[in-house]
Coordinates of N, CA and C and ligand atoms in Angstrom, one line a residue:
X183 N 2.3 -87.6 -43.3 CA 1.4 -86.8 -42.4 C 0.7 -85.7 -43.1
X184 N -0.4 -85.7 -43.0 CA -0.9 -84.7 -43.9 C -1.5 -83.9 -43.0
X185 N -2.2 -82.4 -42.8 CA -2.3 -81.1 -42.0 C -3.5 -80.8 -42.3
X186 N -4.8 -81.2 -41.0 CA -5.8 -80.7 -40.0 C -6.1 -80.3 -39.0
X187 N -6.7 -79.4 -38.6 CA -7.0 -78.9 -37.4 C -8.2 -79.3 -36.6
X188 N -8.3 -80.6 -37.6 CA -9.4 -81.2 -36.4 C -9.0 -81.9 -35.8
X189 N -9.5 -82.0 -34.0 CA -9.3 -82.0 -33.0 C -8.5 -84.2 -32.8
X190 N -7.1 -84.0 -32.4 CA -6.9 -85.3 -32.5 C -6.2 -85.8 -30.7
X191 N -6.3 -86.4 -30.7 CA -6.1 -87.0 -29.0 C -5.0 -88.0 -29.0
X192 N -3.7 -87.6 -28.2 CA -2.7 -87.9 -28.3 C -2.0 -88.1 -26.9
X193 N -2.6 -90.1 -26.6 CA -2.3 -90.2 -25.5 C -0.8 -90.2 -25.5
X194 N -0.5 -89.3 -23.7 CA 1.7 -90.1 -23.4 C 1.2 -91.5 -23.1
X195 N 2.4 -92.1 -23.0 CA 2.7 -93.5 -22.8 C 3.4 -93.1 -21.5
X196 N 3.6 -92.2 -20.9 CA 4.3 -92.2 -19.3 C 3.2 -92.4 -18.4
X197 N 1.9 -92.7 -18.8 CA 1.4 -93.4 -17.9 C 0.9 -95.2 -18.0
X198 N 1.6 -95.1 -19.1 CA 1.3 -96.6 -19.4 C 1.8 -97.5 -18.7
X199 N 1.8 -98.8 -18.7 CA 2.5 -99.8 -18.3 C 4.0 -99.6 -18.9
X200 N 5.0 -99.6 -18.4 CA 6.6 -99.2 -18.7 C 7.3 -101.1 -19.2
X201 N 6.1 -102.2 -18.6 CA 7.0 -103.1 -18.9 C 6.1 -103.8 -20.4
X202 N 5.5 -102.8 -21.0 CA 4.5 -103.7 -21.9 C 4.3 -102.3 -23.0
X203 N 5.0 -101.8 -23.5 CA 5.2 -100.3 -24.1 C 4.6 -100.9 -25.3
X204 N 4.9 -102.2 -26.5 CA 4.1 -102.1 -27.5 C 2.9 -102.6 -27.3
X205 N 2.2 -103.4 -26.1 CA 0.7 -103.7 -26.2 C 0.3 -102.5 -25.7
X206 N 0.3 -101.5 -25.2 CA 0.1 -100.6 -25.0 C -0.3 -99.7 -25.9
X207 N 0.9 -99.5 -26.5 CA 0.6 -98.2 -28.1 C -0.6 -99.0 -29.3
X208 N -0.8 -100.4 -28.5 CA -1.2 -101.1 -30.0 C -2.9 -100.9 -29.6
X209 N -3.1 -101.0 -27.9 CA -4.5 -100.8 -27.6 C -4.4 -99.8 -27.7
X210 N -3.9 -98.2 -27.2 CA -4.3 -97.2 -27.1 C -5.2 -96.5 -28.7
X211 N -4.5 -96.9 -29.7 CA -4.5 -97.3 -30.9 C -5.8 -97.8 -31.8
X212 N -5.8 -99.0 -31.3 CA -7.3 -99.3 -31.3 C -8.4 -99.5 -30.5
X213 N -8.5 -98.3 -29.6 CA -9.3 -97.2 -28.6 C -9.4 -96.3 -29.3
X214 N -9.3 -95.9 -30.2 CA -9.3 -94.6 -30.8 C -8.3 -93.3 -30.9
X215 N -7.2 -93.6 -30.3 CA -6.1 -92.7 -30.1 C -5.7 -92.3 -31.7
X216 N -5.3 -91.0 -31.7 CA -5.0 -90.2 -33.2 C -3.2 -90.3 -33.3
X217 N -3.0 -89.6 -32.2 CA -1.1 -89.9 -32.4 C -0.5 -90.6 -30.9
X218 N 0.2 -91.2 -30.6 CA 1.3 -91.7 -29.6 C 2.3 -91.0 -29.4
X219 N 1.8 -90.2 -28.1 CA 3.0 -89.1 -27.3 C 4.0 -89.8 -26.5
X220 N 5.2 -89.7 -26.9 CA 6.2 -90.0 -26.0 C 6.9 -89.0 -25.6
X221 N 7.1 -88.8 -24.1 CA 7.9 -88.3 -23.6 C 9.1 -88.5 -23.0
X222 N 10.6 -87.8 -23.4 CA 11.3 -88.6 -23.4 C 12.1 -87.0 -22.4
X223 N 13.1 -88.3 -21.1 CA 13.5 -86.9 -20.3 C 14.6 -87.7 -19.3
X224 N 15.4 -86.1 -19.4 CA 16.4 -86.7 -19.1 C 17.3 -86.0 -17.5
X225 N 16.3 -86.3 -16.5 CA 16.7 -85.8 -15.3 C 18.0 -84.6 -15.4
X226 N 17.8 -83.8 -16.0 CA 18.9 -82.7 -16.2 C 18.0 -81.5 -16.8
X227 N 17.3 -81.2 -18.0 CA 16.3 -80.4 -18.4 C 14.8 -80.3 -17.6
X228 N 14.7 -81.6 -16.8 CA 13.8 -81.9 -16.1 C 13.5 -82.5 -15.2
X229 N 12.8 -82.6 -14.0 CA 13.4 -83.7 -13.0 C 12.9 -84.9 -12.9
X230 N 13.1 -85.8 -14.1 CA 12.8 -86.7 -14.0 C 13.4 -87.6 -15.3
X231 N 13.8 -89.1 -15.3 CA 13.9 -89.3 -16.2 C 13.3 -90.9 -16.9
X232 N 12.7 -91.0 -18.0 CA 12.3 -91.5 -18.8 C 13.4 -92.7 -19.6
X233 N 13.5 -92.1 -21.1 CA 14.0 -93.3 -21.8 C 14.6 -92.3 -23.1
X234 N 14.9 -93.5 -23.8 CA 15.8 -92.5 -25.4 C 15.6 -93.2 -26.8
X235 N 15.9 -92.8 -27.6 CA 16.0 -93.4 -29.2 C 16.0 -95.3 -29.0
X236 N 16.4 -95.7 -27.9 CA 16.3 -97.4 -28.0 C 15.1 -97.8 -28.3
X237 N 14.4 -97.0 -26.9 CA 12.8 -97.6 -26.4 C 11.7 -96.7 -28.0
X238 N 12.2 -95.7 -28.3 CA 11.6 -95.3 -29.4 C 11.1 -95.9 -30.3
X239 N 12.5 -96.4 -31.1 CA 12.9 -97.7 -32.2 C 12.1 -99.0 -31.5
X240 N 12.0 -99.1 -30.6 CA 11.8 -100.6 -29.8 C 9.7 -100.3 -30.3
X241 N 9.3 -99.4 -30.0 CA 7.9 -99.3 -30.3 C 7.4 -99.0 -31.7
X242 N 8.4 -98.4 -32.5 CA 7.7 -97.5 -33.7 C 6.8 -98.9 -34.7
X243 N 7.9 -100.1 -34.3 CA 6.8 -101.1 -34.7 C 5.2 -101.8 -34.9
X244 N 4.8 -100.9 -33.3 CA 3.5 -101.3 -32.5 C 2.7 -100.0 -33.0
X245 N 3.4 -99.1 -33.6 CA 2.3 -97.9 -33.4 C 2.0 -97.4 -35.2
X246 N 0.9 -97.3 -35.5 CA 0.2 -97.5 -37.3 C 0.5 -95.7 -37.6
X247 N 0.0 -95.2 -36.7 CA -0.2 -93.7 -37.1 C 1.3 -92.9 -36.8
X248 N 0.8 -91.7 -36.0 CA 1.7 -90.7 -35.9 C 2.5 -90.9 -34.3
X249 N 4.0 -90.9 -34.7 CA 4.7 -91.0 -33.5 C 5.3 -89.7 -32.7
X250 N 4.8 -89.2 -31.7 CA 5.2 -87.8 -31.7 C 5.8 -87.5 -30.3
X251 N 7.0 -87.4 -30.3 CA 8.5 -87.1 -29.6 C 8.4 -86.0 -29.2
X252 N 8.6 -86.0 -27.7 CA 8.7 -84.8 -27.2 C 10.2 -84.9 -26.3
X253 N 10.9 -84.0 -26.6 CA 11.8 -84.4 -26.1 C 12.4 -83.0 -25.1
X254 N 12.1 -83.6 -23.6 CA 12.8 -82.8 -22.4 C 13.7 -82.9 -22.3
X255 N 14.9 -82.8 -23.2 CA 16.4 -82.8 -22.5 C 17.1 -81.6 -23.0
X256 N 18.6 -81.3 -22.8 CA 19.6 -80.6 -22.7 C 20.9 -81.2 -22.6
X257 N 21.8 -81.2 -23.4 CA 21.4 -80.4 -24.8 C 20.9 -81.7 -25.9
X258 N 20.0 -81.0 -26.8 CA 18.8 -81.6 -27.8 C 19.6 -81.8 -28.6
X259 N 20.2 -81.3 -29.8 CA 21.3 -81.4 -30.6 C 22.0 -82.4 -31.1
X260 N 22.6 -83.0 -30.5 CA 23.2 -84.2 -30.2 C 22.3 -85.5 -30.4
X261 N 20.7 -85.5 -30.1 CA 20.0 -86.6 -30.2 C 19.1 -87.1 -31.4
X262 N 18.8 -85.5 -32.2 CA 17.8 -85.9 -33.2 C 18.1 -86.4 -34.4
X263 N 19.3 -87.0 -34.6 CA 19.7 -87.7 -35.9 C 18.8 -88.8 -34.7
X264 N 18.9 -89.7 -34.1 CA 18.7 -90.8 -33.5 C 17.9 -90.9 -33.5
X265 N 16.6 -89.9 -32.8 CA 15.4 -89.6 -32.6 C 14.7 -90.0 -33.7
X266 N 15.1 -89.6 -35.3 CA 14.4 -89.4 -36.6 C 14.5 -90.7 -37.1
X267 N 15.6 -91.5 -36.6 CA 16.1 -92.5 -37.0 C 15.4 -93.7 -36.4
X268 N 15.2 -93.3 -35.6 CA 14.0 -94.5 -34.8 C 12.7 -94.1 -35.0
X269 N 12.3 -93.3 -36.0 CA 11.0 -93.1 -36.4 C 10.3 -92.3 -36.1
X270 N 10.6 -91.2 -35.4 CA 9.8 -90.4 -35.2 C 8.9 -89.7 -35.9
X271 N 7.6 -89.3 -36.0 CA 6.9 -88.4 -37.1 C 7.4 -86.9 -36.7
X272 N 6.8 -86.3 -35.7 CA 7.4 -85.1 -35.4 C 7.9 -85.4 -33.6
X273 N 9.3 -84.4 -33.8 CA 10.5 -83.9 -33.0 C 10.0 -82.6 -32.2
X274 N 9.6 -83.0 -31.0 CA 9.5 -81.8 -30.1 C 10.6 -81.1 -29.8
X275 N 11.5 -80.2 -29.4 CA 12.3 -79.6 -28.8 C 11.8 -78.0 -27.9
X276 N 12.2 -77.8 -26.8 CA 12.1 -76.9 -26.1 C 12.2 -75.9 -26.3
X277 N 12.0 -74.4 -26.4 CA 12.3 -73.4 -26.7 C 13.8 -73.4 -25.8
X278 N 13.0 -73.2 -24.3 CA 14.3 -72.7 -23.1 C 15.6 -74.3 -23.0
X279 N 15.8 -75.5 -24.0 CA 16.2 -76.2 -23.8 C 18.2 -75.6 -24.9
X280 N 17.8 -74.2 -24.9 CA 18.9 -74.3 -26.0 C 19.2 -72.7 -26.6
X281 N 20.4 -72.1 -26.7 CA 20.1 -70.6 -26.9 C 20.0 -70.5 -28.6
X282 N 20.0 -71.8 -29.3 CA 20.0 -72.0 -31.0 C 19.2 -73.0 -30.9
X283 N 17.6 -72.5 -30.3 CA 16.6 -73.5 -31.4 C 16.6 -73.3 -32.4
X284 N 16.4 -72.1 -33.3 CA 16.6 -71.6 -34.9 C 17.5 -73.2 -35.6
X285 N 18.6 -73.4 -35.1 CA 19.5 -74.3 -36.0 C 19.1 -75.4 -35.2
X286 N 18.2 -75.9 -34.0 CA 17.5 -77.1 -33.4 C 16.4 -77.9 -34.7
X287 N 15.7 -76.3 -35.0 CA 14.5 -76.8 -35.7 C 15.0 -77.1 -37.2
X288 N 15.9 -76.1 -37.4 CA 16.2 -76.6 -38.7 C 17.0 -77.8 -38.6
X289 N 17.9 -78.6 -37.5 CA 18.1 -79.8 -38.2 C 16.9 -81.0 -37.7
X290 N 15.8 -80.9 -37.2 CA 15.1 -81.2 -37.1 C 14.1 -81.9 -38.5
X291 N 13.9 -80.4 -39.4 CA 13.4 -80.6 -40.4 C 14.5 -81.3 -41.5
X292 N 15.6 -81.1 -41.1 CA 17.0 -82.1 -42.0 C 16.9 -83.3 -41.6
X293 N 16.5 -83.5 -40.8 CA 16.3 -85.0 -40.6 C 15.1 -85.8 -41.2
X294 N 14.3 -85.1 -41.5 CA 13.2 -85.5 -42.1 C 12.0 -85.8 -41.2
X295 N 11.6 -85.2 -40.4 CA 10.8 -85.0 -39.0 C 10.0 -83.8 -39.3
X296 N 9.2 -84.1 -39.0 CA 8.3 -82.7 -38.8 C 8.7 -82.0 -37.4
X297 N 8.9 -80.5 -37.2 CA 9.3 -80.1 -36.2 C 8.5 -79.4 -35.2
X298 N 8.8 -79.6 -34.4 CA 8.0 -79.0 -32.8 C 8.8 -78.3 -32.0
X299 N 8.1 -77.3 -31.6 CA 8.6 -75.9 -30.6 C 7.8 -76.3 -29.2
X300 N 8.5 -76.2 -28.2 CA 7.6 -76.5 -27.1 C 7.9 -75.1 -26.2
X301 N 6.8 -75.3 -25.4 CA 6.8 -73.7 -24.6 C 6.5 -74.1 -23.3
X302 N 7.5 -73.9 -22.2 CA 6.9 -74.3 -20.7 C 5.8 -73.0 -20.2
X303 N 5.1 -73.2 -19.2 CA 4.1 -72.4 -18.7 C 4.7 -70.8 -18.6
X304 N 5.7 -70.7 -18.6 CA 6.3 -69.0 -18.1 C 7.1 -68.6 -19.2
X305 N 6.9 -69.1 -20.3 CA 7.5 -69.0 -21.7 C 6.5 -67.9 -22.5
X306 N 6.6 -67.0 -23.2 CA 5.8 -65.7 -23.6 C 5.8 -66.6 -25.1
X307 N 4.3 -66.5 -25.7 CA 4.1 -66.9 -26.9 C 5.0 -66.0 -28.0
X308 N 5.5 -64.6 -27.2 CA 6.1 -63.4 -28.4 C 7.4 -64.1 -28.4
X309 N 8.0 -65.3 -27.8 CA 9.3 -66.3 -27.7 C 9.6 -66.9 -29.3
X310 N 8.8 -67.3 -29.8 CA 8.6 -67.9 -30.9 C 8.1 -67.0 -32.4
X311 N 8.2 -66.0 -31.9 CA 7.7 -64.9 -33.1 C 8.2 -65.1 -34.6
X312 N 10.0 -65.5 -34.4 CA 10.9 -65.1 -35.3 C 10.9 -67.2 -35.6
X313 N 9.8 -67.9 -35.2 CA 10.5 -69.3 -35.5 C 9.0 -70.1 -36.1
X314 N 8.5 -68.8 -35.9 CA 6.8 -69.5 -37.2 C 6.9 -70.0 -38.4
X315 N 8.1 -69.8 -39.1 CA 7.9 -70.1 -40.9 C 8.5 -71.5 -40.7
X316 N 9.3 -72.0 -39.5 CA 10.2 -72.8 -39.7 C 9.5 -74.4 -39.1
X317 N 8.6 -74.3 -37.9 CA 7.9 -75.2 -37.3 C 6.8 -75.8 -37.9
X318 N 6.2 -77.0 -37.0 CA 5.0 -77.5 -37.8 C 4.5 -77.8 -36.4
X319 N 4.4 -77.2 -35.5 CA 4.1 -77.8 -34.3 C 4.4 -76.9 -33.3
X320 N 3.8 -76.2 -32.5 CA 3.7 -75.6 -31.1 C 3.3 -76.3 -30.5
X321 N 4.0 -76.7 -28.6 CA 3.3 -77.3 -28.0 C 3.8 -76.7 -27.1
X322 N 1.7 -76.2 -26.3 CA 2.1 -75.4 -25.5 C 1.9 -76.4 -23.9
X323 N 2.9 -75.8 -23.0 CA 2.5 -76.7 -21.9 C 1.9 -76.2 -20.6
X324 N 0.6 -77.2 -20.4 CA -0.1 -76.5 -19.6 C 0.2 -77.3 -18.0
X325 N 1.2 -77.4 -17.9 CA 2.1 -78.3 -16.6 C 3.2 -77.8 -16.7
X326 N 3.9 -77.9 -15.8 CA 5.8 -77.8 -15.6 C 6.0 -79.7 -15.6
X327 N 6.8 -79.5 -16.9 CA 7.4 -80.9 -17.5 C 8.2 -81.7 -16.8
X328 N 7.6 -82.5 -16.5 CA 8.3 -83.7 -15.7 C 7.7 -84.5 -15.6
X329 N 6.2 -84.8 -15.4 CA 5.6 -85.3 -14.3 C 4.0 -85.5 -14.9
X330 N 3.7 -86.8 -15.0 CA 2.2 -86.9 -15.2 C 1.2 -86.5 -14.0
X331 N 0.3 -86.3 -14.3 CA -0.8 -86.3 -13.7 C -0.7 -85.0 -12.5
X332 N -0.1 -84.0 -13.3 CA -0.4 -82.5 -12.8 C -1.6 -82.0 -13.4
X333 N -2.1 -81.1 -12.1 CA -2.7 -79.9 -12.6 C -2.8 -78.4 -13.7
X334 N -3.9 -79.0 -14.3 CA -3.6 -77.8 -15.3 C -3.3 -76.4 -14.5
X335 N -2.4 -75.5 -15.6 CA -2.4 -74.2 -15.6 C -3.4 -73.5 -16.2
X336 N -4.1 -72.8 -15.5 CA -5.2 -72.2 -16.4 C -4.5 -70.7 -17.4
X337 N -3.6 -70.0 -16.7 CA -2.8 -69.2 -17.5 C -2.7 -69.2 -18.7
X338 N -2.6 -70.4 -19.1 CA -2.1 -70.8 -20.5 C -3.3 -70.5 -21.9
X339 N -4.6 -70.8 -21.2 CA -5.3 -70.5 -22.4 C -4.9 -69.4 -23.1
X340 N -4.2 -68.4 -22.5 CA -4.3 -67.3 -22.7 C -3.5 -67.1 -24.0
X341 N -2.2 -68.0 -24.0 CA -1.3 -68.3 -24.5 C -1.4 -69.1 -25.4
X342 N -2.6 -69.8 -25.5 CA -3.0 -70.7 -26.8 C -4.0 -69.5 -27.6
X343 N -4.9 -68.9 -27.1 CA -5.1 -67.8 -28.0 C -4.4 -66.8 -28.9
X344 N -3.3 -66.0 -28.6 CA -2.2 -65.6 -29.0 C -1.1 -66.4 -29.9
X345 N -1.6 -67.7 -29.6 CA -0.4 -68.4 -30.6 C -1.2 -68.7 -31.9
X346 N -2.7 -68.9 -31.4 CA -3.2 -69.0 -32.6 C -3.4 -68.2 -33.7
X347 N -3.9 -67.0 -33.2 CA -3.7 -65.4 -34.1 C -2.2 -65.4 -34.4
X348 N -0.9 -65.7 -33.6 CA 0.5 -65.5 -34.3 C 0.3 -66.5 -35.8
X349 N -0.3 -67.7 -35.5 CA 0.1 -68.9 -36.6 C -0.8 -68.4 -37.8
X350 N -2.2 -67.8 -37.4 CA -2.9 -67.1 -38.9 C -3.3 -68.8 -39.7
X351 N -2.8 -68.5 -41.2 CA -2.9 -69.6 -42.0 C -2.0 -70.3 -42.3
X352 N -1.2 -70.2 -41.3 CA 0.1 -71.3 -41.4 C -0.5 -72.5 -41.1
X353 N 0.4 -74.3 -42.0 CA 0.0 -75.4 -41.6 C 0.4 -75.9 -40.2
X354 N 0.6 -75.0 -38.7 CA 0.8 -75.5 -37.7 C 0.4 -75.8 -36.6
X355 N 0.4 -77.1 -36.2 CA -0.5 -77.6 -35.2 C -0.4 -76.9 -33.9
X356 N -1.4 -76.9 -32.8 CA -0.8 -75.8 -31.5 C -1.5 -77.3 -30.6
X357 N -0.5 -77.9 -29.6 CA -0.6 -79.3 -28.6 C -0.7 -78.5 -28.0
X358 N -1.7 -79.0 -26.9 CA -1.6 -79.0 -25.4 C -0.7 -80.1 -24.4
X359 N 0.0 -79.9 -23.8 CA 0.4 -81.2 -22.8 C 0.5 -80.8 -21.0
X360 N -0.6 -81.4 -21.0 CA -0.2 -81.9 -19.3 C -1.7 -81.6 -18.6
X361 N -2.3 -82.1 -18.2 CA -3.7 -81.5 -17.3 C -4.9 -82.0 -17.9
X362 N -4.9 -82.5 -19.2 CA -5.7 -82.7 -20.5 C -6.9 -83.3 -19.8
X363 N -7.8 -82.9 -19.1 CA -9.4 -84.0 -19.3 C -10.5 -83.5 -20.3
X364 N -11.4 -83.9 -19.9 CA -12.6 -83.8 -20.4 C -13.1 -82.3 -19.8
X365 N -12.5 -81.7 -18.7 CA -13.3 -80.3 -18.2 C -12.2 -79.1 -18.9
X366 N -10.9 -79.3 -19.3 CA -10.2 -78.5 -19.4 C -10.0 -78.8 -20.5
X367 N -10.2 -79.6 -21.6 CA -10.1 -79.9 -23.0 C -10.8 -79.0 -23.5
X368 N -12.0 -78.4 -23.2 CA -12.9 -77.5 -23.9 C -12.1 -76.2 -24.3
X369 N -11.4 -76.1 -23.0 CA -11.1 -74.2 -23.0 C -9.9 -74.1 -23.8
X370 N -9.0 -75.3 -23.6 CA -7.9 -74.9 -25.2 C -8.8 -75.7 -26.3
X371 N -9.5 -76.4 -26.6 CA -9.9 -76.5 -28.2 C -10.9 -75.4 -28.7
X372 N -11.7 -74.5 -27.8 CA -11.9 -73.1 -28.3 C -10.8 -71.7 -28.5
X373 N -9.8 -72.2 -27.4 CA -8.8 -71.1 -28.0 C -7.8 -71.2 -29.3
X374 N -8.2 -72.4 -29.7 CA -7.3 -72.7 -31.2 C -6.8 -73.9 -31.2
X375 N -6.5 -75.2 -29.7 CA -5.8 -76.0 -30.2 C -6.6 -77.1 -30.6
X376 N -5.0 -78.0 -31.5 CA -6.0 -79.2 -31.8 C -5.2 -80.7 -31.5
X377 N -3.9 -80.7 -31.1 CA -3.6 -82.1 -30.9 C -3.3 -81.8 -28.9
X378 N -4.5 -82.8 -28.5 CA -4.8 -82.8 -27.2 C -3.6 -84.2 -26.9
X379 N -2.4 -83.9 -26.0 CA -1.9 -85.0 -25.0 C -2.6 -85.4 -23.8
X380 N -2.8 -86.3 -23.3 CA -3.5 -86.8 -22.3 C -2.5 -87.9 -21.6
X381 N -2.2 -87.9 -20.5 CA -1.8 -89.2 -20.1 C -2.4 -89.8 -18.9
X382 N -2.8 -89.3 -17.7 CA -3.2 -89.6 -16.3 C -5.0 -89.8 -17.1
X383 N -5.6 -88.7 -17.4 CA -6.9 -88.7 -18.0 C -7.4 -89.9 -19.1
X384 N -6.3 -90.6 -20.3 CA -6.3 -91.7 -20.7 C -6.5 -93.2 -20.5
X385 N -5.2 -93.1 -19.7 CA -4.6 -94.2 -19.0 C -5.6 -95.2 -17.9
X386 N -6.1 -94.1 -16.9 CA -6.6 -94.1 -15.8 C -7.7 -95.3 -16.2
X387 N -7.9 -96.4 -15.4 CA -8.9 -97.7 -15.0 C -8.7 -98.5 -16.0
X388 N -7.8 -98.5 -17.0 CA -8.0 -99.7 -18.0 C -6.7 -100.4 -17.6
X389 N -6.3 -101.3 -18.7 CA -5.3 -101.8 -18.9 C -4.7 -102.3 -20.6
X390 N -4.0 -103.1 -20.8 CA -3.6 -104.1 -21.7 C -4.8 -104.8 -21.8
X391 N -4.8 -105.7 -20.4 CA -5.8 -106.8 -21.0 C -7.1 -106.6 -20.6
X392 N -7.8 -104.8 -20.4 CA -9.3 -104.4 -20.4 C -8.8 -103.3 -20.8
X393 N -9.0 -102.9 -22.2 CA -8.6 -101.5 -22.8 C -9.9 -100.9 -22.8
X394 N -10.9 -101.7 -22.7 CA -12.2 -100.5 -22.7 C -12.4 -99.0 -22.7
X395 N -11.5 -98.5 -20.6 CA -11.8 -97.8 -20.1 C -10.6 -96.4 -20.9
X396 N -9.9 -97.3 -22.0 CA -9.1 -96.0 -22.6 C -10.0 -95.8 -23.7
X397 N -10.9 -96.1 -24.2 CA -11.8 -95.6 -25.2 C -12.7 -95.3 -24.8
X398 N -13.3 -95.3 -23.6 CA -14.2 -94.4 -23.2 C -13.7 -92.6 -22.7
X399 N -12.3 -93.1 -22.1 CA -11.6 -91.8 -22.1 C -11.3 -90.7 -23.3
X400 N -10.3 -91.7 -24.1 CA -10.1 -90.9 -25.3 C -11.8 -89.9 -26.3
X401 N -12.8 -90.8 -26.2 CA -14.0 -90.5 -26.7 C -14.5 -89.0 -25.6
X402 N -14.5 -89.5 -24.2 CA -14.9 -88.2 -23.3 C -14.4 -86.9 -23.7
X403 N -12.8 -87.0 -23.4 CA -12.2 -86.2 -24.0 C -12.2 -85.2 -25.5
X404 N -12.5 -86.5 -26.4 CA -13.2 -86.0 -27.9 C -14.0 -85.1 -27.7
X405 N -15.3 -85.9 -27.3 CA -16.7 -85.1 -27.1 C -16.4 -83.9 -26.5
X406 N -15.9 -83.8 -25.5 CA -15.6 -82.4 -24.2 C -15.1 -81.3 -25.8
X407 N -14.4 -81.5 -26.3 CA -13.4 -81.0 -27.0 C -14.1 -80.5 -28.6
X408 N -14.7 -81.4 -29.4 CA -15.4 -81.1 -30.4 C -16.7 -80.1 -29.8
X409 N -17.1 -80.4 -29.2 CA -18.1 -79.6 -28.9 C -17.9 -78.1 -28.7
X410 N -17.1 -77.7 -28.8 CA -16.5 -76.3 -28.3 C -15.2 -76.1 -29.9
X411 N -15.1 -76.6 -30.5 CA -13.8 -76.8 -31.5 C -13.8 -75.0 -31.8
X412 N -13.1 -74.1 -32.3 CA -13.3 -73.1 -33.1 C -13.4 -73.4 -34.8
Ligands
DX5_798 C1 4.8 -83.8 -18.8 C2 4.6 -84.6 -20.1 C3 3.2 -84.9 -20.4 C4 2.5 -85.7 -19.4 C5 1.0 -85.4 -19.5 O1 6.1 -83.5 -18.7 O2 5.2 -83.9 -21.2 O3 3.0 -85.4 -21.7 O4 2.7 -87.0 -19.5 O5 0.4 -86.2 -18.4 P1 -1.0 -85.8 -17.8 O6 -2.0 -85.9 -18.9 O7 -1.2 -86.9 -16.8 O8 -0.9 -84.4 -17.3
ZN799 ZN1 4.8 -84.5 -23.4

């Protein structure tokens, strides 16, 4: 994986088809998608739950580029040997999922994963002050995690600007996840970010066997998004 901040679009798969996970990552893919967001959750960090290191390993086959793990559960610790093991490129973890993300992120990076800090909506960017040198990835969330096809929080811009002045010239990406269209894509890719999640905004009128309408999405979203880039 190599480190730019130009603007890349990283549909979830929790709005995909659940019984067809690798034609899925394989269109989304060639639609124009830049990385494959999974979200992975475990009705206890979050109210809802998903899947784990099986279904991971089960896809990393279908997908060419970047596979990028976000992982809602409690406790985190315990899973990312598995996680790294089924291929992940980068390892999300929670800030509030753990009172030792410091030793989260670092075995994170021992695994050989690039690592991610995630920030729910009521999470202060000054949370993460002392865990800058150590990450390769903020993701800030502009939804309470659980659940596709929420409403953005507009709050949050606020919080993508301030993470971006925290990060300076460090090589670290700053995600958005949850709310992601084409009208709200603009206001975090001017406040500094650059790997856009999308799932409800992606997903929405295509399929497997008519992928069209995810590359017209993913491109809307682009355009919305470059046009405003900082
Ligand atoms: C929310 C997940 C998001 C979600 C985004 O807990 O982390 O990745 O799927 O979905 P949309 O784009 O529909 O808000
Ligand atoms: Zn996510």
């Amino acid at each position: 994986m190599t480190f730019d901040r130009s603007i890349k679009i990283a549909p979830s798969i929790l709005s995909a088809d659940f019984a067809n996970f690798g034609a899925e990552c394989e269109a989304i893919e060639a639609q124009g998608a830049d990385w494959v967001h999974v979200d992975v959750m475990d009705g206890h960090f979050v109210p809802n739950i998903t899947f784990g290191p099986a279904t991971c390993a089960a896809i990393r086959p279908h997908i060419k580029g970047v596979m990028d793990v976000h992982l809602m559960i409690a406790p985190v610790d315990p899973y990312i040997e598995a996680f790294a093991q089924a291929g992940a490129d980068v390892i999300t973890a929670h800030v509030e999922a753990t009172p030792h993300i410091h030793r989260t992120m670092q075995a994170i990076r021992a695994n050989g994963a690039k690592a991610g800090i995630a920030l729910n909506p009521a999470t202060p960017a000054s949370s993460i002050e002392y865990l800058l040198d150590m990450v390769d990835l903020v993701c800030v969330m502009t939804v309470n995690p659980g659940f596709g096809g929420q409403k953005f929080i507009h709050s949050q811009v606020d919080k993508v600007r301030q993470l971006r002045a925290m990060i300076g010239d460090r090589p670290i990406h700053i995600e958005i996840d949850g709310g992601v269209d084409p009208t709200t894509a603009p206001l975090v890719a001017n406040a500094g970010a650059d790997v856009l999640v999308a799932g409800s905004a992606v997903f929405r009128g295509g399929s497997v066997s008519n992928p069209g309408p995810y590359g017209d999405n993913i491109r809307n979203i682009r355009t919305a998004a470059v046009s405003v880039e900082t």
